[in-house]
Amino acid sequence: MRIIAIGGGKLTYFLAKQFTSKGYNVTVVNRDATEATALARKLKATAIVGDGSSLKTLQDAGAYQADVVLGLTPYDQDNLIACQIAQQHYGVARTIALVNDPENREVFERLGVSVAFSATEIIANLIEQQAGFEEVRNVLPVADGKANVTELVLGEDTFAVGKQLETLDLPVGTLIACILRDEALLVPDGSTQLRSRDRLILVAQPEYYGQLVRSLTGEQ
């Protein structure tokens, strides 16, 4: 996979490092020559000095061959323009933009950016979803945030312990995908009785996530 990452700082560095570790071909675009040189030395990636929202810089970075273009600068306008140029002039199939102002996310998606993400929104949602539920161990947004995958550990006093799944009032739009019990992986059905120390892997649409956890924990 060929990826162009436009930006700098730790976000660009660690993303590029992760991509190169998977064998992807990564080109980093940065306006600052000193930072671009430093990134090139640290990463197994090509570094281009220039404005990632310009036609020429994207061409020099190989946009016509890129599978993905990432806009990761601190400037929303630059990220949007870079993604639009990549799509409209170079036919890049997938563009992903960092949205520094969360209110811009929907605008970006309406203007054709494949995925616009706000780090502020993601962190805020994770905090809100984990706060108040001690049994929740992990929350992972998937499918562009359209679903959450969660690990819920049942304690001895958890409401759902001892109950069969079919007796619980679980909301629509949710699923207990599997149960980790001791060393075994179980795919549950309605007759499955939950036990203390069961680790439930939950899949839920974000709007039903809180209701699902409350149905299992009994918390209000």
PDB file of N, CA and C in Angstrom, residues 72-153:
ATOM      1  N   LEU A  72      -2.758  15.596   7.994  1.00  0.00           N
ATOM      2  CA  LEU A  72      -2.553  15.543   9.453  1.00  0.00           C
ATOM      3  C   LEU A  72      -1.983  16.843  10.007  1.00  0.00           C
ATOM      4  N   THR A  73      -2.126  17.941   9.260  1.00  0.00           N
ATOM      5  CA  THR A  73      -1.554  19.198   9.729  1.00  0.00           C
ATOM      6  C   THR A  73      -2.465  19.837  10.787  1.00  0.00           C
ATOM      7  N   PRO A  74      -1.982  20.854  11.502  1.00  0.00           N
ATOM      8  CA  PRO A  74      -2.829  21.537  12.496  1.00  0.00           C
ATOM      9  C   PRO A  74      -3.849  22.473  11.848  1.00  0.00           C
ATOM     10  N   TYR A  75      -3.887  22.503  10.507  1.00  0.00           N
ATOM     11  CA  TYR A  75      -4.750  23.459   9.811  1.00  0.00           C
ATOM     12  C   TYR A  75      -5.825  22.703   9.015  1.00  0.00           C
ATOM     13  N   ASP A  76      -7.060  22.842   9.441  1.00  0.00           N
ATOM     14  CA  ASP A  76      -8.155  22.101   8.806  1.00  0.00           C
ATOM     15  C   ASP A  76      -8.270  22.413   7.324  1.00  0.00           C
ATOM     16  N   GLN A  77      -8.109  23.691   6.974  1.00  0.00           N
ATOM     17  CA  GLN A  77      -8.250  24.081   5.565  1.00  0.00           C
ATOM     18  C   GLN A  77      -7.209  23.370   4.693  1.00  0.00           C
ATOM     19  N   ASP A  78      -5.970  23.297   5.184  1.00  0.00           N
ATOM     20  CA  ASP A  78      -4.915  22.610   4.422  1.00  0.00           C
ATOM     21  C   ASP A  78      -5.231  21.126   4.266  1.00  0.00           C
ATOM     22  N   ASN A  79      -5.723  20.522   5.329  1.00  0.00           N
ATOM     23  CA  ASN A  79      -6.047  19.091   5.255  1.00  0.00           C
ATOM     24  C   ASN A  79      -7.165  18.829   4.252  1.00  0.00           C
ATOM     25  N   LEU A  80      -8.171  19.703   4.265  1.00  0.00           N
ATOM     26  CA  LEU A  80      -9.287  19.546   3.328  1.00  0.00           C
ATOM     27  C   LEU A  80      -8.824  19.710   1.883  1.00  0.00           C
ATOM     28  N   ILE A  81      -8.061  20.769   1.620  1.00  0.00           N
ATOM     29  CA  ILE A  81      -7.603  21.025   0.247  1.00  0.00           C
ATOM     30  C   ILE A  81      -6.715  19.887  -0.255  1.00  0.00           C
ATOM     31  N   ALA A  82      -5.824  19.414   0.607  1.00  0.00           N
ATOM     32  CA  ALA A  82      -4.931  18.321   0.203  1.00  0.00           C
ATOM     33  C   ALA A  82      -5.744  17.082  -0.184  1.00  0.00           C
ATOM     34  N   CYS A  83      -6.762  16.764   0.606  1.00  0.00           N
ATOM     35  CA  CYS A  83      -7.571  15.576   0.311  1.00  0.00           C
ATOM     36  C   CYS A  83      -8.373  15.766  -0.977  1.00  0.00           C
ATOM     37  N   GLN A  84      -8.915  16.964  -1.190  1.00  0.00           N
ATOM     38  CA  GLN A  84      -9.694  17.213  -2.400  1.00  0.00           C
ATOM     39  C   GLN A  84      -8.814  17.146  -3.650  1.00  0.00           C
ATOM     40  N   ILE A  85      -7.619  17.721  -3.578  1.00  0.00           N
ATOM     41  CA  ILE A  85      -6.709  17.664  -4.728  1.00  0.00           C
ATOM     42  C   ILE A  85      -6.328  16.205  -5.012  1.00  0.00           C
ATOM     43  N   ALA A  86      -6.030  15.481  -3.957  1.00  0.00           N
ATOM     44  CA  ALA A  86      -5.636  14.078  -4.139  1.00  0.00           C
ATOM     45  C   ALA A  86      -6.737  13.290  -4.833  1.00  0.00           C
ATOM     46  N   GLN A  87      -7.987  13.549  -4.460  1.00  0.00           N
ATOM     47  CA  GLN A  87      -9.104  12.830  -5.067  1.00  0.00           C
ATOM     48  C   GLN A  87      -9.356  13.293  -6.497  1.00  0.00           C
ATOM     49  N   GLN A  88      -9.491  14.605  -6.668  1.00  0.00           N
ATOM     50  CA  GLN A  88      -9.969  15.153  -7.938  1.00  0.00           C
ATOM     51  C   GLN A  88      -8.902  15.193  -9.028  1.00  0.00           C
ATOM     52  N   HIS A  89      -7.636  15.392  -8.649  1.00  0.00           N
ATOM     53  CA  HIS A  89      -6.578  15.517  -9.666  1.00  0.00           C
ATOM     54  C   HIS A  89      -5.774  14.237  -9.846  1.00  0.00           C
ATOM     55  N   TYR A  90      -5.706  13.429  -8.794  1.00  0.00           N
ATOM     56  CA  TYR A  90      -4.856  12.244  -8.879  1.00  0.00           C
ATOM     57  C   TYR A  90      -5.628  10.936  -8.685  1.00  0.00           C
ATOM     58  N   GLY A  91      -6.926  11.052  -8.471  1.00  0.00           N
ATOM     59  CA  GLY A  91      -7.763   9.859  -8.377  1.00  0.00           C
ATOM     60  C   GLY A  91      -7.474   8.968  -7.187  1.00  0.00           C
ATOM     61  N   VAL A  92      -6.968   9.552  -6.097  1.00  0.00           N
ATOM     62  CA  VAL A  92      -6.695   8.759  -4.896  1.00  0.00           C
ATOM     63  C   VAL A  92      -8.027   8.262  -4.326  1.00  0.00           C
ATOM     64  N   ALA A  93      -8.127   6.954  -4.109  1.00  0.00           N
ATOM     65  CA  ALA A  93      -9.411   6.354  -3.737  1.00  0.00           C
ATOM     66  C   ALA A  93      -9.824   6.688  -2.313  1.00  0.00           C
ATOM     67  N   ARG A  94      -8.851   6.840  -1.425  1.00  0.00           N
ATOM     68  CA  ARG A  94      -9.207   7.021  -0.011  1.00  0.00           C
ATOM     69  C   ARG A  94      -8.404   8.174   0.583  1.00  0.00           C
ATOM     70  N   THR A  95      -9.122   9.130   1.150  1.00  0.00           N
ATOM     71  CA  THR A  95      -8.478  10.270   1.794  1.00  0.00           C
ATOM     72  C   THR A  95      -8.967  10.349   3.235  1.00  0.00           C
ATOM     73  N   ILE A  96      -8.043  10.655   4.114  1.00  0.00           N
ATOM     74  CA  ILE A  96      -8.356  10.711   5.549  1.00  0.00           C
ATOM     75  C   ILE A  96      -7.794  12.018   6.103  1.00  0.00           C
ATOM     76  N   ALA A  97      -8.642  12.767   6.787  1.00  0.00           N
ATOM     77  CA  ALA A  97      -8.218  14.086   7.263  1.00  0.00           C
ATOM     78  C   ALA A  97      -8.413  14.223   8.762  1.00  0.00           C
ATOM     79  N   LEU A  98      -7.396  14.770   9.417  1.00  0.00           N
ATOM     80  CA  LEU A  98      -7.524  15.173  10.810  1.00  0.00           C
ATOM     81  C   LEU A  98      -8.340  16.466  10.847  1.00  0.00           C
ATOM     82  N   VAL A  99      -9.358  16.487  11.694  1.00  0.00           N
ATOM     83  CA  VAL A  99     -10.169  17.690  11.869  1.00  0.00           C
ATOM     84  C   VAL A  99      -9.860  18.249  13.255  1.00  0.00           C
ATOM     85  N   ASN A 100      -9.198  19.389  13.285  1.00  0.00           N
ATOM     86  CA  ASN A 100      -8.816  19.964  14.569  1.00  0.00           C
ATOM     87  C   ASN A 100     -10.013  20.582  15.274  1.00  0.00           C
ATOM     88  N   ASP A 101     -10.918  21.184  14.519  1.00  0.00           N
ATOM     89  CA  ASP A 101     -12.163  21.716  15.069  1.00  0.00           C
ATOM     90  C   ASP A 101     -13.258  20.668  14.835  1.00  0.00           C
ATOM     91  N   PRO A 102     -13.760  20.021  15.904  1.00  0.00           N
ATOM     92  CA  PRO A 102     -14.751  18.954  15.714  1.00  0.00           C
ATOM     93  C   PRO A 102     -15.970  19.383  14.892  1.00  0.00           C
ATOM     94  N   GLU A 103     -16.300  20.662  14.896  1.00  0.00           N
ATOM     95  CA  GLU A 103     -17.473  21.114  14.145  1.00  0.00           C
ATOM     96  C   GLU A 103     -17.266  21.016  12.634  1.00  0.00           C
ATOM     97  N   ASN A 104     -16.022  20.835  12.202  1.00  0.00           N
ATOM     98  CA  ASN A 104     -15.742  20.740  10.765  1.00  0.00           C
ATOM     99  C   ASN A 104     -15.874  19.322  10.214  1.00  0.00           C
ATOM    100  N   ARG A 105     -16.036  18.340  11.079  1.00  0.00           N
ATOM    101  CA  ARG A 105     -15.986  16.953  10.618  1.00  0.00           C
ATOM    102  C   ARG A 105     -17.068  16.650   9.576  1.00  0.00           C
ATOM    103  N   GLU A 106     -18.293  17.020   9.876  1.00  0.00           N
ATOM    104  CA  GLU A 106     -19.379  16.724   8.938  1.00  0.00           C
ATOM    105  C   GLU A 106     -19.187  17.485   7.621  1.00  0.00           C
ATOM    106  N   VAL A 107     -18.663  18.706   7.704  1.00  0.00           N
ATOM    107  CA  VAL A 107     -18.424  19.487   6.482  1.00  0.00           C
ATOM    108  C   VAL A 107     -17.414  18.775   5.594  1.00  0.00           C
ATOM    109  N   PHE A 108     -16.345  18.277   6.201  1.00  0.00           N
ATOM    110  CA  PHE A 108     -15.330  17.561   5.431  1.00  0.00           C
ATOM    111  C   PHE A 108     -15.946  16.369   4.699  1.00  0.00           C
ATOM    112  N   GLU A 109     -16.768  15.608   5.408  1.00  0.00           N
ATOM    113  CA  GLU A 109     -17.343  14.403   4.801  1.00  0.00           C
ATOM    114  C   GLU A 109     -18.328  14.781   3.695  1.00  0.00           C
ATOM    115  N   ARG A 110     -19.062  15.882   3.889  1.00  0.00           N
ATOM    116  CA  ARG A 110     -19.969  16.326   2.815  1.00  0.00           C
ATOM    117  C   ARG A 110     -19.192  16.774   1.584  1.00  0.00           C
ATOM    118  N   LEU A 111     -17.970  17.270   1.783  1.00  0.00           N
ATOM    119  CA  LEU A 111     -17.161  17.747   0.667  1.00  0.00           C
ATOM    120  C   LEU A 111     -16.314  16.634   0.048  1.00  0.00           C
ATOM    121  N   GLY A 112     -16.541  15.407   0.470  1.00  0.00           N
ATOM    122  CA  GLY A 112     -15.952  14.274  -0.244  1.00  0.00           C
ATOM    123  C   GLY A 112     -14.789  13.588   0.416  1.00  0.00           C
ATOM    124  N   VAL A 113     -14.307  14.075   1.566  1.00  0.00           N
ATOM    125  CA  VAL A 113     -13.210  13.390   2.255  1.00  0.00           C
ATOM    126  C   VAL A 113     -13.729  12.032   2.729  1.00  0.00           C
ATOM    127  N   SER A 114     -12.971  10.977   2.463  1.00  0.00           N
ATOM    128  CA  SER A 114     -13.449   9.627   2.789  1.00  0.00           C
ATOM    129  C   SER A 114     -13.728   9.477   4.273  1.00  0.00           C
ATOM    130  N   VAL A 115     -12.756   9.889   5.070  1.00  0.00           N
ATOM    131  CA  VAL A 115     -12.906   9.802   6.531  1.00  0.00           C
ATOM    132  C   VAL A 115     -12.332  11.068   7.151  1.00  0.00           C
ATOM    133  N   ALA A 116     -13.125  11.735   7.963  1.00  0.00           N
ATOM    134  CA  ALA A 116     -12.637  12.875   8.733  1.00  0.00           C
ATOM    135  C   ALA A 116     -12.745  12.507  10.207  1.00  0.00           C
ATOM    136  N   PHE A 117     -11.657  12.655  10.940  1.00  0.00           N
ATOM    137  CA  PHE A 117     -11.687  12.255  12.349  1.00  0.00           C
ATOM    138  C   PHE A 117     -11.207  13.389  13.231  1.00  0.00           C
ATOM    139  N   SER A 118     -11.814  13.466  14.378  1.00  0.00           N
ATOM    140  CA  SER A 118     -11.457  14.478  15.368  1.00  0.00           C
ATOM    141  C   SER A 118     -10.908  13.761  16.585  1.00  0.00           C
ATOM    142  N   ALA A 119      -9.644  13.998  16.902  1.00  0.00           N
ATOM    143  CA  ALA A 119      -9.048  13.372  18.091  1.00  0.00           C
ATOM    144  C   ALA A 119      -9.780  13.824  19.348  1.00  0.00           C
ATOM    145  N   THR A 120     -10.232  15.049  19.355  1.00  0.00           N
ATOM    146  CA  THR A 120     -10.974  15.570  20.514  1.00  0.00           C
ATOM    147  C   THR A 120     -12.249  14.773  20.728  1.00  0.00           C
ATOM    148  N   GLU A 121     -12.993  14.530  19.647  1.00  0.00           N
ATOM    149  CA  GLU A 121     -14.241  13.778  19.763  1.00  0.00           C
ATOM    150  C   GLU A 121     -13.992  12.343  20.200  1.00  0.00           C
ATOM    151  N   ILE A 122     -12.958  11.718  19.636  1.00  0.00           N
ATOM    152  CA  ILE A 122     -12.678  10.319  19.969  1.00  0.00           C
ATOM    153  C   ILE A 122     -12.337  10.176  21.449  1.00  0.00           C
ATOM    154  N   ILE A 123     -11.459  11.053  21.955  1.00  0.00           N
ATOM    155  CA  ILE A 123     -11.060  10.967  23.368  1.00  0.00           C
ATOM    156  C   ILE A 123     -12.246  11.264  24.278  1.00  0.00           C
ATOM    157  N   ALA A 124     -13.036  12.275  23.913  1.00  0.00           N
ATOM    158  CA  ALA A 124     -14.201  12.626  24.735  1.00  0.00           C
ATOM    159  C   ALA A 124     -15.194  11.470  24.808  1.00  0.00           C
ATOM    160  N   ASN A 125     -15.434  10.810  23.665  1.00  0.00           N
ATOM    161  CA  ASN A 125     -16.366   9.683  23.652  1.00  0.00           C
ATOM    162  C   ASN A 125     -15.864   8.517  24.501  1.00  0.00           C
ATOM    163  N   LEU A 126     -14.543   8.243  24.399  1.00  0.00           N
ATOM    164  CA  LEU A 126     -13.986   7.153  25.192  1.00  0.00           C
ATOM    165  C   LEU A 126     -14.127   7.435  26.682  1.00  0.00           C
ATOM    166  N   ILE A 127     -13.865   8.675  27.077  1.00  0.00           N
ATOM    167  CA  ILE A 127     -13.979   9.035  28.496  1.00  0.00           C
ATOM    168  C   ILE A 127     -15.421   8.898  28.955  1.00  0.00           C
ATOM    169  N   GLU A 128     -16.355   9.406  28.163  1.00  0.00           N
ATOM    170  CA  GLU A 128     -17.769   9.326  28.535  1.00  0.00           C
ATOM    171  C   GLU A 128     -18.237   7.884  28.635  1.00  0.00           C
ATOM    172  N   GLN A 129     -17.765   7.034  27.706  1.00  0.00           N
ATOM    173  CA  GLN A 129     -18.248   5.657  27.670  1.00  0.00           C
ATOM    174  C   GLN A 129     -17.663   4.808  28.795  1.00  0.00           C
ATOM    175  N   GLN A 130     -16.437   5.119  29.226  1.00  0.00           N
ATOM    176  CA  GLN A 130     -15.818   4.318  30.277  1.00  0.00           C
ATOM    177  C   GLN A 130     -16.167   4.839  31.663  1.00  0.00           C
ATOM    178  N   ALA A 131     -16.448   6.133  31.776  1.00  0.00           N
ATOM    179  CA  ALA A 131     -16.740   6.690  33.092  1.00  0.00           C
ATOM    180  C   ALA A 131     -18.001   6.067  33.663  1.00  0.00           C
ATOM    181  N   GLY A 132     -17.913   5.631  34.908  1.00  0.00           N
ATOM    182  CA  GLY A 132     -19.090   5.108  35.589  1.00  0.00           C
ATOM    183  C   GLY A 132     -19.279   3.616  35.435  1.00  0.00           C
ATOM    184  N   PHE A 133     -18.520   2.963  34.544  1.00  0.00           N
ATOM    185  CA  PHE A 133     -18.655   1.522  34.362  1.00  0.00           C
ATOM    186  C   PHE A 133     -17.307   0.865  34.673  1.00  0.00           C
ATOM    187  N   GLU A 134     -17.152   0.424  35.929  1.00  0.00           N
ATOM    188  CA  GLU A 134     -15.866  -0.141  36.333  1.00  0.00           C
ATOM    189  C   GLU A 134     -15.568  -1.436  35.598  1.00  0.00           C
ATOM    190  N   GLU A 135     -16.624  -2.130  35.131  1.00  0.00           N
ATOM    191  CA  GLU A 135     -16.407  -3.428  34.486  1.00  0.00           C
ATOM    192  C   GLU A 135     -15.877  -3.292  33.059  1.00  0.00           C
ATOM    193  N   VAL A 136     -15.997  -2.106  32.467  1.00  0.00           N
ATOM    194  CA  VAL A 136     -15.564  -1.926  31.090  1.00  0.00           C
ATOM    195  C   VAL A 136     -14.047  -1.837  31.036  1.00  0.00           C
ATOM    196  N   ARG A 137     -13.440  -2.718  30.241  1.00  0.00           N
ATOM    197  CA  ARG A 137     -11.979  -2.738  30.150  1.00  0.00           C
ATOM    198  C   ARG A 137     -11.478  -2.013  28.910  1.00  0.00           C
ATOM    199  N   ASN A 138     -12.167  -2.144  27.817  1.00  0.00           N
ATOM    200  CA  ASN A 138     -11.700  -1.526  26.577  1.00  0.00           C
ATOM    201  C   ASN A 138     -12.894  -1.062  25.755  1.00  0.00           C
ATOM    202  N   VAL A 139     -12.710   0.048  25.061  1.00  0.00           N
ATOM    203  CA  VAL A 139     -13.701   0.500  24.094  1.00  0.00           C
ATOM    204  C   VAL A 139     -12.954   0.826  22.813  1.00  0.00           C
ATOM    205  N   LEU A 140     -13.340   0.180  21.725  1.00  0.00           N
ATOM    206  CA  LEU A 140     -12.661   0.395  20.451  1.00  0.00           C
ATOM    207  C   LEU A 140     -13.671   0.793  19.385  1.00  0.00           C
ATOM    208  N   PRO A 141     -13.610   2.032  18.909  1.00  0.00           N
ATOM    209  CA  PRO A 141     -14.494   2.412  17.801  1.00  0.00           C
ATOM    210  C   PRO A 141     -14.046   1.717  16.516  1.00  0.00           C
ATOM    211  N   VAL A 142     -14.985   1.186  15.750  1.00  0.00           N
ATOM    212  CA  VAL A 142     -14.674   0.541  14.472  1.00  0.00           C
ATOM    213  C   VAL A 142     -15.643   1.055  13.409  1.00  0.00           C
ATOM    214  N   ALA A 143     -15.347   0.700  12.161  1.00  0.00           N
ATOM    215  CA  ALA A 143     -16.215   1.065  11.035  1.00  0.00           C
ATOM    216  C   ALA A 143     -16.493   2.568  11.028  1.00  0.00           C
ATOM    217  N   ASP A 144     -15.378   3.341  11.102  1.00  0.00           N
ATOM    218  CA  ASP A 144     -15.492   4.805  11.076  1.00  0.00           C
ATOM    219  C   ASP A 144     -16.377   5.335  12.199  1.00  0.00           C
ATOM    220  N   GLY A 145     -16.335   4.664  13.348  1.00  0.00           N
ATOM    221  CA  GLY A 145     -17.091   5.126  14.511  1.00  0.00           C
ATOM    222  C   GLY A 145     -18.546   4.721  14.516  1.00  0.00           C
ATOM    223  N   LYS A 146     -18.970   3.898  13.560  1.00  0.00           N
ATOM    224  CA  LYS A 146     -20.380   3.485  13.500  1.00  0.00           C
ATOM    225  C   LYS A 146     -20.702   2.369  14.486  1.00  0.00           C
ATOM    226  N   ALA A 147     -19.668   1.779  15.088  1.00  0.00           N
ATOM    227  CA  ALA A 147     -19.882   0.727  16.092  1.00  0.00           C
ATOM    228  C   ALA A 147     -18.744   0.759  17.103  1.00  0.00           C
ATOM    229  N   ASN A 148     -19.032   0.265  18.309  1.00  0.00           N
ATOM    230  CA  ASN A 148     -18.014   0.116  19.344  1.00  0.00           C
ATOM    231  C   ASN A 148     -17.848  -1.360  19.670  1.00  0.00           C
ATOM    232  N   VAL A 149     -16.609  -1.768  19.853  1.00  0.00           N
ATOM    233  CA  VAL A 149     -16.320  -3.099  20.363  1.00  0.00           C
ATOM    234  C   VAL A 149     -15.765  -2.933  21.773  1.00  0.00           C
ATOM    235  N   THR A 150     -16.381  -3.619  22.720  1.00  0.00           N
ATOM    236  CA  THR A 150     -16.074  -3.397  24.136  1.00  0.00           C
ATOM    237  C   THR A 150     -15.839  -4.722  24.839  1.00  0.00           C
ATOM    238  N   GLU A 151     -14.903  -4.720  25.782  1.00  0.00           N
ATOM    239  CA  GLU A 151     -14.721  -5.875  26.657  1.00  0.00           C
ATOM    240  C   GLU A 151     -15.312  -5.531  28.018  1.00  0.00           C
ATOM    241  N   LEU A 152     -16.223  -6.352  28.486  1.00  0.00           N
ATOM    242  CA  LEU A 152     -16.883  -6.136  29.771  1.00  0.00           C
ATOM    243  C   LEU A 152     -16.608  -7.344  30.658  1.00  0.00           C
ATOM    244  N   VAL A 153     -16.026  -7.120  31.820  1.00  0.00           N
ATOM    245  CA  VAL A 153     -15.699  -8.206  32.751  1.00  0.00           C
ATOM    246  C   VAL A 153     -16.754  -8.244  33.849  1.00  0.00           C
TER     247      VAL A 153
END
